[in-house]
Short mmCIF file of C-alpha atoms and ligand atoms in Angstrom, two decimals:
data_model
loop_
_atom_site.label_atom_id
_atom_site.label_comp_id
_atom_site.label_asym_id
_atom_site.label_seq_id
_atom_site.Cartn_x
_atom_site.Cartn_y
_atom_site.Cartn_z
CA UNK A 21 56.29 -98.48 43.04
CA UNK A 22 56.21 -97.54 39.73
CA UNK A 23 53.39 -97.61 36.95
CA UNK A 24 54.48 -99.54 33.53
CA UNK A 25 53.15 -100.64 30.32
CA UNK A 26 54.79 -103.34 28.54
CA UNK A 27 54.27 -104.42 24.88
CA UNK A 28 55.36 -107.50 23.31
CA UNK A 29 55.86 -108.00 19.31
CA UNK A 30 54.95 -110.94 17.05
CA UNK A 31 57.88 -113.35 17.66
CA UNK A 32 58.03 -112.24 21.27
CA UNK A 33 54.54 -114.22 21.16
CA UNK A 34 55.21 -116.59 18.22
CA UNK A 35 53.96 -119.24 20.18
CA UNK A 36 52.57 -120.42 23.24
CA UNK A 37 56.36 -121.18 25.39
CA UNK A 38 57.12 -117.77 24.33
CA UNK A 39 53.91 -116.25 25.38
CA UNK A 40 54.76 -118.42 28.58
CA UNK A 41 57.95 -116.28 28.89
CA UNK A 42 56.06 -113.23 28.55
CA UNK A 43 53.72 -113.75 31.21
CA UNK A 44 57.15 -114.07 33.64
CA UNK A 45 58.14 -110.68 32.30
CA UNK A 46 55.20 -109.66 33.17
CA UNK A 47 55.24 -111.14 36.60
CA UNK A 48 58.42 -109.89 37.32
CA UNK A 49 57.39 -106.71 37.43
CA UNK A 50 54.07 -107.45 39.50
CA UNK A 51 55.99 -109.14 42.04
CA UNK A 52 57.96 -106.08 42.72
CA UNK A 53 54.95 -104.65 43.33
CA UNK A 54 54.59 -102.40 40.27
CA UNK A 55 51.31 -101.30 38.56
CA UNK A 56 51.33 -102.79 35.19
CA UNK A 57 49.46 -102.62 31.37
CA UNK A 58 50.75 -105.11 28.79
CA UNK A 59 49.92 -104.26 25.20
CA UNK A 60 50.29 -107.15 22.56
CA UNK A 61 50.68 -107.50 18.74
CA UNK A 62 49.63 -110.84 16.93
CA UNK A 63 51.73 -113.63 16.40
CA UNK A 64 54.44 -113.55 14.06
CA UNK A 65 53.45 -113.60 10.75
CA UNK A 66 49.44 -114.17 11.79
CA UNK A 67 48.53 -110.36 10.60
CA UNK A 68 50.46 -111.30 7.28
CA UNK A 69 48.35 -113.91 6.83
CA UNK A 70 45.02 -112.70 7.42
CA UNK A 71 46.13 -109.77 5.34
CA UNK A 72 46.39 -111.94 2.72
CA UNK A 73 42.89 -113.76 3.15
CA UNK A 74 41.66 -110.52 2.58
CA UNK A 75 43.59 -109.84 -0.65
CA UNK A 76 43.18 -113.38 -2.28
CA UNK A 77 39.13 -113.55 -1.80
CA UNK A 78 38.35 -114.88 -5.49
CA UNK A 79 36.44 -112.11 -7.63
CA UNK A 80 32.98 -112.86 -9.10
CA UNK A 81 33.70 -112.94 -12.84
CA UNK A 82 33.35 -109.90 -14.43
CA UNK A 83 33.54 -107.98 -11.20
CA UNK A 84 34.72 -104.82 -11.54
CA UNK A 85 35.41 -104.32 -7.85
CA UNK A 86 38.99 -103.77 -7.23
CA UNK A 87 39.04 -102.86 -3.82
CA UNK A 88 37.91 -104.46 -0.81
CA UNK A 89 35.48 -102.53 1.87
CA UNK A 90 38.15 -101.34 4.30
CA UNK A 91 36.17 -102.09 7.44
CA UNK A 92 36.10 -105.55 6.86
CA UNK A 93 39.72 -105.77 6.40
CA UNK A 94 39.53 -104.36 9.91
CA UNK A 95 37.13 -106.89 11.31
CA UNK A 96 39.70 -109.64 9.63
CA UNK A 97 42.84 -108.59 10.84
CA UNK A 98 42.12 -107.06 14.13
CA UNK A 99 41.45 -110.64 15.15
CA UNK A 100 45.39 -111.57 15.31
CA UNK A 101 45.69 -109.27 18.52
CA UNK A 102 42.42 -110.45 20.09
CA UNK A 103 43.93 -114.05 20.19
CA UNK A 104 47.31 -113.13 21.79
CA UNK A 105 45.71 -110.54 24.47
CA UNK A 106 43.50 -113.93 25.46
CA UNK A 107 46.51 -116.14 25.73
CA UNK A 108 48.60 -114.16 27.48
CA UNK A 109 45.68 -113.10 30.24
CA UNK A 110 45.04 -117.05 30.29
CA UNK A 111 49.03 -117.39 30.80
CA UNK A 112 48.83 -115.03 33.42
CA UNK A 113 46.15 -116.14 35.43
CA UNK A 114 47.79 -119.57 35.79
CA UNK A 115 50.74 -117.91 37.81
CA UNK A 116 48.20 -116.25 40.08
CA UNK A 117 48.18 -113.21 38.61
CA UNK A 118 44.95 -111.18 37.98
CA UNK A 119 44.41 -110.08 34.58
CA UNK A 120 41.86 -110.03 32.15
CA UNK A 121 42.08 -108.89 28.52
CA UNK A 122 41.04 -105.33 26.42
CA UNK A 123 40.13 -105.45 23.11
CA UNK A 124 40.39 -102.17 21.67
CA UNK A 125 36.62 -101.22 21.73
CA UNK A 126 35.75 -101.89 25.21
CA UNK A 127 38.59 -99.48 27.00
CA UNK A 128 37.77 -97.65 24.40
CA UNK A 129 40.71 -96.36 22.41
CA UNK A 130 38.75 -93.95 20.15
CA UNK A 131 40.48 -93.09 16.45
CA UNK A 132 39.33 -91.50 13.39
CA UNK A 133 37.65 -92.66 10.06
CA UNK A 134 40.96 -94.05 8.18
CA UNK A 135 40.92 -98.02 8.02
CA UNK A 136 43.47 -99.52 7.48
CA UNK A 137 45.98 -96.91 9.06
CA UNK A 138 43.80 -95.20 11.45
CA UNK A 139 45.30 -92.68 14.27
CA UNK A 140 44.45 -92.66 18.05
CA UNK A 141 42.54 -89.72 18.88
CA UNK A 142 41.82 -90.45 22.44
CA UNK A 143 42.05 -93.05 25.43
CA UNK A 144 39.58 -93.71 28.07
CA UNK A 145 42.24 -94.44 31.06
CA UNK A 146 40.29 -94.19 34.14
CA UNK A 147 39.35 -97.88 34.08
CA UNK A 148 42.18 -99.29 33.32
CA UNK A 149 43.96 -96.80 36.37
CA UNK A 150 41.30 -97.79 38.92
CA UNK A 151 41.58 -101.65 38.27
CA UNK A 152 45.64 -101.62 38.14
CA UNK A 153 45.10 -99.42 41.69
CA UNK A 154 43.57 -103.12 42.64
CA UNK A 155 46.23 -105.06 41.25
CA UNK A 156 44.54 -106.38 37.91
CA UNK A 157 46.97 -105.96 34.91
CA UNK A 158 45.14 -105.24 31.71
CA UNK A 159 46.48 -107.32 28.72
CA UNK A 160 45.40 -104.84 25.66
CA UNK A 161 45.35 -105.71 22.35
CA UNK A 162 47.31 -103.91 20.27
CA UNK A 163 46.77 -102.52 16.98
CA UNK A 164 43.58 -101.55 17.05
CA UNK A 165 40.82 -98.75 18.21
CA UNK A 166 37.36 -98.21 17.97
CA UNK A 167 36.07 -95.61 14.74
CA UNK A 168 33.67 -92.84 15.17
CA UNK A 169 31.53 -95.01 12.75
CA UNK A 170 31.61 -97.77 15.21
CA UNK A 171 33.81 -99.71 13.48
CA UNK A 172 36.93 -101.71 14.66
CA UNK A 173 39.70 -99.86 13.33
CA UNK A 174 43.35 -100.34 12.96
CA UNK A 175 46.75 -98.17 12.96
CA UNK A 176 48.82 -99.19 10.45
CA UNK A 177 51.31 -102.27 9.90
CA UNK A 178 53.64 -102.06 13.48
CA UNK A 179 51.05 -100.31 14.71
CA UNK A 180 51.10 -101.74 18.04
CA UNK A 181 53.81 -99.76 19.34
CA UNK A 182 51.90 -96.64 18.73
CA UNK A 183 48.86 -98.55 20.58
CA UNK A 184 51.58 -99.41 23.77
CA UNK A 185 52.42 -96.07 23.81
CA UNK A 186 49.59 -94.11 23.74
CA UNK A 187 48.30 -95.79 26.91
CA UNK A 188 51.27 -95.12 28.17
CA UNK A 189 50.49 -91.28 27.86
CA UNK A 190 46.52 -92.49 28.77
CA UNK A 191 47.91 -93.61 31.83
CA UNK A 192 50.85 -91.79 32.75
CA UNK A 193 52.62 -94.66 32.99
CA UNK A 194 56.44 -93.82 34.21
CA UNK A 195 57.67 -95.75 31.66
CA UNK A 196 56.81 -97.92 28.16
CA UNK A 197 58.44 -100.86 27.49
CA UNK A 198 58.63 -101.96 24.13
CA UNK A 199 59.61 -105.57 24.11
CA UNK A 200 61.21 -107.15 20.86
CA UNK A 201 63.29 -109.50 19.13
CA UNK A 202 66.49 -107.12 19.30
CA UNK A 203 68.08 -106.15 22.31
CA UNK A 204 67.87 -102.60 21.61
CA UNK A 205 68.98 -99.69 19.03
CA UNK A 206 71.62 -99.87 17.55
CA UNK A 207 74.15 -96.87 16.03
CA UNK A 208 73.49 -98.73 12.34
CA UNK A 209 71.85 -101.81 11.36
CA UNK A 210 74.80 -104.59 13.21
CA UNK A 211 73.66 -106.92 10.02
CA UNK A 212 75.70 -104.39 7.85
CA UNK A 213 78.42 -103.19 10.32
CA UNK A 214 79.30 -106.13 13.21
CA UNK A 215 80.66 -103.52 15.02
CA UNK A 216 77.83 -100.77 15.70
CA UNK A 217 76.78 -100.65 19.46
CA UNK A 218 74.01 -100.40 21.39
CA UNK A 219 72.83 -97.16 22.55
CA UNK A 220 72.24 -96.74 25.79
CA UNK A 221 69.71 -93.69 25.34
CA UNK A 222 68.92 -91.69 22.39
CA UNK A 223 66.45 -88.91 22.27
CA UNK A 224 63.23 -88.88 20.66
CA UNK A 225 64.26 -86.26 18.09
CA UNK A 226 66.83 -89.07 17.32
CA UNK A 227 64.67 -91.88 17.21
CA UNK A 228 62.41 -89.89 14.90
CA UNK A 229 64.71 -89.83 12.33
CA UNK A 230 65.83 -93.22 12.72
CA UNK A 231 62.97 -94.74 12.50
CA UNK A 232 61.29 -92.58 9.54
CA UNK A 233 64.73 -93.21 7.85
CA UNK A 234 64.84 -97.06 7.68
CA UNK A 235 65.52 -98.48 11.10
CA UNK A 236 62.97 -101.03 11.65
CA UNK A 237 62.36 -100.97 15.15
CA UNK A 238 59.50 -99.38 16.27
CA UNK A 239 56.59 -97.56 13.97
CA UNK A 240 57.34 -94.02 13.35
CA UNK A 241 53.73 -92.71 15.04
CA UNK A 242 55.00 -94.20 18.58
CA UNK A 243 57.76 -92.15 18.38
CA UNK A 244 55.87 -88.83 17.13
CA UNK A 245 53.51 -90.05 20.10
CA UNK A 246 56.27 -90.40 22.87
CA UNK A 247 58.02 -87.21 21.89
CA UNK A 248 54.79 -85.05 22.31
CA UNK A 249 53.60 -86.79 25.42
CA UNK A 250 57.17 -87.38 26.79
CA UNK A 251 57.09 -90.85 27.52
CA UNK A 252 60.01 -92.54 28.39
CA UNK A 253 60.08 -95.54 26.03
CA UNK A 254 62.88 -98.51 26.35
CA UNK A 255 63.46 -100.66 23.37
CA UNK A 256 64.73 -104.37 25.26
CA UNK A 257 64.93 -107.87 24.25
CA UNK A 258 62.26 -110.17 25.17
CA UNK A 259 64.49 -113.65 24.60
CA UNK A 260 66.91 -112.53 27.97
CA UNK A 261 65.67 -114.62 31.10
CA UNK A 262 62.91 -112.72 32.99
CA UNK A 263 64.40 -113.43 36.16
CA UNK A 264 68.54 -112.40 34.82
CA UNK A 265 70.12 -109.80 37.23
CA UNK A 266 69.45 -106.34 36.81
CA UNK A 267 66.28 -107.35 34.38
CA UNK A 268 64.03 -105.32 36.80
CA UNK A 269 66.10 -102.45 37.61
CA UNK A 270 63.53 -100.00 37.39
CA UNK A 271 66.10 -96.99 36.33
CA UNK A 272 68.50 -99.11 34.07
CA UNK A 273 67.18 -102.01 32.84
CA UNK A 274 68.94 -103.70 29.63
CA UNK A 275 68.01 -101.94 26.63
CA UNK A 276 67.62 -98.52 24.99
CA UNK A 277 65.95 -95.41 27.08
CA UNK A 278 64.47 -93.06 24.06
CA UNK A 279 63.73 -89.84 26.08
CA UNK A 280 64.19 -85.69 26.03
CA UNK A 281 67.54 -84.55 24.81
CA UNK A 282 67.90 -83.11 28.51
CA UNK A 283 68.17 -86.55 30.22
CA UNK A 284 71.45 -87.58 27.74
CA UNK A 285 74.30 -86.11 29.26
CA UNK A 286 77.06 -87.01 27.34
CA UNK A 287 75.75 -86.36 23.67
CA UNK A 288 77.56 -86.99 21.08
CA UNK A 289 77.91 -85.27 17.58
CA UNK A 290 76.36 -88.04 15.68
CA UNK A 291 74.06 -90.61 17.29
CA UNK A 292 73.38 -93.36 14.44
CA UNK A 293 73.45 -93.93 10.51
CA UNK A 294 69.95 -95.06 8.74
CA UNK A 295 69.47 -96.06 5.37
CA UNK A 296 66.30 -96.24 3.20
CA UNK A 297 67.05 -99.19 0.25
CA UNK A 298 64.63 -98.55 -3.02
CA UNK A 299 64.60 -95.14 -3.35
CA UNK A 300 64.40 -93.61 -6.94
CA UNK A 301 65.24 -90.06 -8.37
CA UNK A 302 63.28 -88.21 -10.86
CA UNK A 303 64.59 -85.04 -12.24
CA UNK A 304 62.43 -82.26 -14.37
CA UNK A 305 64.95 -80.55 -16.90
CA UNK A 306 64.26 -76.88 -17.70
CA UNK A 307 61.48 -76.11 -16.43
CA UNK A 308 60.30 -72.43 -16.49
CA UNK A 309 60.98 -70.59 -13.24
CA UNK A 310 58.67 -69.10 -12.27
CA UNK A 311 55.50 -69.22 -8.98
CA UNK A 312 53.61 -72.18 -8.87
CA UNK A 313 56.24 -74.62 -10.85
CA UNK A 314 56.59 -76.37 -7.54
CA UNK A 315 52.95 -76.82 -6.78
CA UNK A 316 52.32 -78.00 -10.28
CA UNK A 317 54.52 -80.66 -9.65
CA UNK A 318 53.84 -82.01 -6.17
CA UNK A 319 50.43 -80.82 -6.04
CA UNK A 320 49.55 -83.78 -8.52
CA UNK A 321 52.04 -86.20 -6.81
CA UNK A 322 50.34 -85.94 -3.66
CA UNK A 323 47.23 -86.39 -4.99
CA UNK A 324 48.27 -89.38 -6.34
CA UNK A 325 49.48 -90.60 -3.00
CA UNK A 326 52.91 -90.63 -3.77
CA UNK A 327 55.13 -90.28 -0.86
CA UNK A 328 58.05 -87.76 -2.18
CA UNK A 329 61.11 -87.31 -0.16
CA UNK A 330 64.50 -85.42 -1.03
CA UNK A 331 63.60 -82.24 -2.86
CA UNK A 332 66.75 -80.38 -5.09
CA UNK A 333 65.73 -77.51 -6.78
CA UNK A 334 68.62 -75.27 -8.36
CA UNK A 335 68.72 -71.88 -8.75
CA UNK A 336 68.58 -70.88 -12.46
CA UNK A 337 71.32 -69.58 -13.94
CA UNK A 338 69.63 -66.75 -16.01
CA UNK A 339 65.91 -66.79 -14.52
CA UNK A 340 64.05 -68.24 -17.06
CA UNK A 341 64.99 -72.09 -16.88
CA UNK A 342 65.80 -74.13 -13.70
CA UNK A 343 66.14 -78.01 -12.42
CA UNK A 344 64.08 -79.96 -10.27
CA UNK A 345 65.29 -83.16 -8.29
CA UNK A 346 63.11 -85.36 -5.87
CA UNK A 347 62.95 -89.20 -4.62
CA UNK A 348 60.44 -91.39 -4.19
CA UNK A 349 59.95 -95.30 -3.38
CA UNK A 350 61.46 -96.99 -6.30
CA UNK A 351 57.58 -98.93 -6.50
CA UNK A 352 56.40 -95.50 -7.12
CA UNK A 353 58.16 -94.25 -10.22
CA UNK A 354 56.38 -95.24 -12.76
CA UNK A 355 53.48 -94.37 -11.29
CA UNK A 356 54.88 -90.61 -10.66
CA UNK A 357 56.38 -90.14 -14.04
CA UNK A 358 52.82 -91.59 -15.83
CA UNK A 359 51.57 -88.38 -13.51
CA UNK A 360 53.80 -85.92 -14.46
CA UNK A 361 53.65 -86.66 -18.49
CA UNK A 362 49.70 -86.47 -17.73
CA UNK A 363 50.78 -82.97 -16.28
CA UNK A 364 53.71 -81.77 -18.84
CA UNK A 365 51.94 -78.72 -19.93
CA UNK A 366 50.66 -77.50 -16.66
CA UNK A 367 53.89 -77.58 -15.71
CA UNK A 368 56.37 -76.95 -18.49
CA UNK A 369 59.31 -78.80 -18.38
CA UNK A 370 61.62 -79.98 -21.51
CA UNK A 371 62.20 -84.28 -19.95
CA UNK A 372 62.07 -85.96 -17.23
CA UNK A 373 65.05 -88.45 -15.97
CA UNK A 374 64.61 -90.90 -13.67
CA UNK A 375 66.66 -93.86 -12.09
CA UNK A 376 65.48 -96.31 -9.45
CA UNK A 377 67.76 -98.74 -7.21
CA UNK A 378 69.23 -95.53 -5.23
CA UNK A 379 69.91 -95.98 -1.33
CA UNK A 380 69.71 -92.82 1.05
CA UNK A 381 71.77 -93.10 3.85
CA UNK A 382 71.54 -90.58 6.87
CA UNK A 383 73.66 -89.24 9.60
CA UNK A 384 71.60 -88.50 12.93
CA UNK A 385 72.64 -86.33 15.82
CA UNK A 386 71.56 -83.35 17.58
CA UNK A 387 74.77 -82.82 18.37
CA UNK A 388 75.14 -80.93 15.09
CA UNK A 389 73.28 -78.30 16.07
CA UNK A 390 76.01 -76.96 17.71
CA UNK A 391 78.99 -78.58 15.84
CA UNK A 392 80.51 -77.36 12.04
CA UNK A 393 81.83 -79.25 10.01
CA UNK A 394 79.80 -83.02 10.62
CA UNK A 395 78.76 -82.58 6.57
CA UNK A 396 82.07 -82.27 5.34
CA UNK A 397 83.64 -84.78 7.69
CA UNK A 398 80.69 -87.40 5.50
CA UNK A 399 81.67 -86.20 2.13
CA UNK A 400 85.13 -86.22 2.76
CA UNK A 401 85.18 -90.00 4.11
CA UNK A 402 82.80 -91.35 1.14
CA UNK A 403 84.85 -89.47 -1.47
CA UNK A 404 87.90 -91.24 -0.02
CA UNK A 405 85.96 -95.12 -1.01
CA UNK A 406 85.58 -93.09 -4.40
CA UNK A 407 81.23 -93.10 -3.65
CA UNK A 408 79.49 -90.45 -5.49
CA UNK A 409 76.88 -88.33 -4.06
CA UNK A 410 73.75 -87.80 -6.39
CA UNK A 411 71.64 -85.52 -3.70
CA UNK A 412 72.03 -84.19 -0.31
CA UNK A 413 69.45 -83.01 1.94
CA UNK A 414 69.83 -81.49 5.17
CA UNK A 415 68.24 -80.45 8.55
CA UNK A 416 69.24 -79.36 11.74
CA UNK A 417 69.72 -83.31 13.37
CA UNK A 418 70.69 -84.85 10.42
CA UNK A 419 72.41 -84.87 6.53
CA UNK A 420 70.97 -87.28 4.26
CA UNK A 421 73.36 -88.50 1.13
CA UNK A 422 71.74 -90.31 -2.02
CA UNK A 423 74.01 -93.13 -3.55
CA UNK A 424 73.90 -96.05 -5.82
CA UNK A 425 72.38 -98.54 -4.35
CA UNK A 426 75.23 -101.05 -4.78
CA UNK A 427 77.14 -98.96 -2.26
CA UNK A 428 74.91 -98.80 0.17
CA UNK A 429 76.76 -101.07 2.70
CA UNK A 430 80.34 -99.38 1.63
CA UNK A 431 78.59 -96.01 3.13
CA UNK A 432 77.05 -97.66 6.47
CA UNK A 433 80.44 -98.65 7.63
CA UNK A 434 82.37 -95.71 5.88
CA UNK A 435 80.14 -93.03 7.82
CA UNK A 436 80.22 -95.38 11.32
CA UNK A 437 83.61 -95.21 11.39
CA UNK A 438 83.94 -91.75 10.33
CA UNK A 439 82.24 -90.21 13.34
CA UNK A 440 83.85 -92.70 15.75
CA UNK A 441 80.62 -95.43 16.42
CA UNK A 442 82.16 -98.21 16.25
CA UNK A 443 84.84 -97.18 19.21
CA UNK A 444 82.90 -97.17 22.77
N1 LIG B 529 50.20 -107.22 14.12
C1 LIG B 529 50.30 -105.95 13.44
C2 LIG B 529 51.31 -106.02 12.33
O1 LIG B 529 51.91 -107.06 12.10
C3 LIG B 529 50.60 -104.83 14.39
C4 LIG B 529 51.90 -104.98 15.12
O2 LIG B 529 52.45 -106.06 15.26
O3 LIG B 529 52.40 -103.97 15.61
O4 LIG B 529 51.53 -105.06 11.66
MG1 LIG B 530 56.59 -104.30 15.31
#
């Protein structure tokens, strides 16, 4: 007998056949006698829509409000999840299957103050542990928490999977099973190379990067989450029959296993390629170098909110004067440059160049740690397609390469093939 939590994404419950097929998952796993938490997002495209209920609310005339109060965006689009966890308990129930459904407050899963993209802070298990000790699945919805104001809150668009896996951890559930419209993760995005495979495990250093790097499938907090609680987290279709062979093999079931680096015996150098689309550069020209340059710059950035990612400063060639190079969203640069002309004599810099429509593709592997030469190997195969490189940034599981955007999907396959993905 094992204990698992299974969460199911927006199209996995689009509808009311699909959340049908769900609740066989789900009984699949009963039936072979395992303890079991389900954790559900809203239906496809229903958060989207209530999102935007909030945003288009007509303004008195002459209001000068422009934002909304955040906790009633909360209320709003909380709801979503409240209506699947419902349907799927009702679903359940009509196979003979105990279950009732969570909202967030009543387990509760406490977070902090920040609506809108609020984090977990704790989760009140023992409940939820004693009833699945009597065979009652809990259908949680996911998304949401309870704030210390006493507010609904909720995580952050995806945020689901963070919710699924947290109660993993809450629980100690032996494993988290994120079910989702793709069978699993992939070495690169298969829309852009046919041939990139499916990974049979990849560890949560791995996924990290992956996922903070463009790969869509799961929200980057789940992952932080798994990797500090160790949960072992499989990425699986949903759309595969419930009852197909080996669907409830409870070691190897169909999918991707994301766990520690010690469970993946066969590592290879290089474990995926990401890419980030819309990313822009802005480079300060001559700026004086000396202490504090840096913190005049990206001290007012952050302020501002603006995410800023690659950072390239060179070293000056006689001390006085030196370059500084940085990315951030393409929506973000005018917004960052309006900051630092607001800034230009706190910081001291001659102009500012910027260009937007850049790509950032990555190269992910622990396996570098230990190998030389996976850098060169990438610059020698994109020099070959005649690619420039505008930045490079590095760390120890990964090299990430800034390009024109227009050769974005020229790089995917050219770095895939370089480091031997697309051969099994
Ligand atoms: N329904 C929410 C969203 O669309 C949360 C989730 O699905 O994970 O962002
Ligand atoms: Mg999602």
């Amino acid at each position: 007998m094992a204990r698992i939590v299974m969460k199911f994404g927006g199209t996995s419950v689009a509808d009311l056949d699909r959340i049908h097929n769900v609740a066989r998952h789900v009984k699949r796993e009963v039936d072979a006698g395992h303890e079991v938490a389900v954790v559900v997002s809203a239906m496809s495209g229903k958060t989207n829509e209530l999102v935007g209920w909030v945003q288009n609310m007509p303004k008195v005339a002459g209001s000068n409000a422009p934002f909304y109060d955040a906790r009633e965006y909360d209320a709003i689009v909380a709801s979503g999840e409240q209506v699947t966890s419902g349907l799927l308990a009702i679903a359940l129930q009509s196979m003979g299957i105990n279950a009732r459904s969570w909202q967030g407050w009543q387990i509760p899963i406490r977070t902090d103050n920040a609506h809108g993209a609020a984090r977990i802070l704790d989760i009140e298990g023992a409940e939820i542990i004693r009833r699945m000790g009597e065979g009652q699945v809990a259908v949680v919805a996911g998304f949401q928490g309870l704030g210390p104001d006493n507010r609904l809150a909720t995580l952050g668009r995806g945020g689901s999977d963070t919710s699924a896996v947290a109660i993993a951890a809450a629980v100690k559930a032996d494993r988290c099973d994120i079910y989702t419209d793709v069978d699993g993760v992939y070495t690169t995005d298969p829309r852009i190379e046919p041939k990139a495979r499916r990974l049979k495990k990849i560890a949560f250093e791995e996924m990290l990067e992956m996922a903070s790097l463009g790969a869509k499938v799961l929200q980057v907090r789940s992952v932080e989450l798994a990797m500090v609680h160790k949960v072992r987290t499989f990425v699986r279709s949903s759309f595969e029959d419930p009852d197909a062979p080996g669907m409830g093999d409870l070691l190897n079931p169909p999918g991707t296993l994301i766990c520690d680096e010690e469970e993946i015996v066969e590592q290879e150098v290089v474990t995926g390629i990401a890419y980030a689309k819309d990313e822009a550069q802005i480079s300060l020209r001559r700026l004086s170098d000396r202490p504090g340059v840096s913190a005049a710059i990206f001290g007012p950035l952050a302020e501002a909110h603006i995410n800023v990612d690659m950072i390239v400063q060179n070293i000056s060639e006689d001390g006085s004067k030196t370059d500084m190079t940085f990315t951030v969203p393409s929506g973000d640069v005018d917004k960052a440059l309006r900051v630092l002309g607001d800034n230009k004599d706190k910081i001291g810099y001659d102009v500012i160049q910027s260009e937007a429509g850049l790509v950032k593709v990555s190269v992910i592997g622990i396996g570098m740690r230990s190998h030389a030469g996976v850098a060169a190997s990438a610059f020698r195969a994109l020099a070959d397609k005649g690619i420039n490189i505008k930045a490079i940034t590095t760390s120890e599981i990964k090299i990430s390469i800034l390009i024109d955007g227009p050769y974005a999907e020229l790089a995917v396959r050219t770095l895939h093939s370089a480091y031997g993905l697309d051969k099994s």
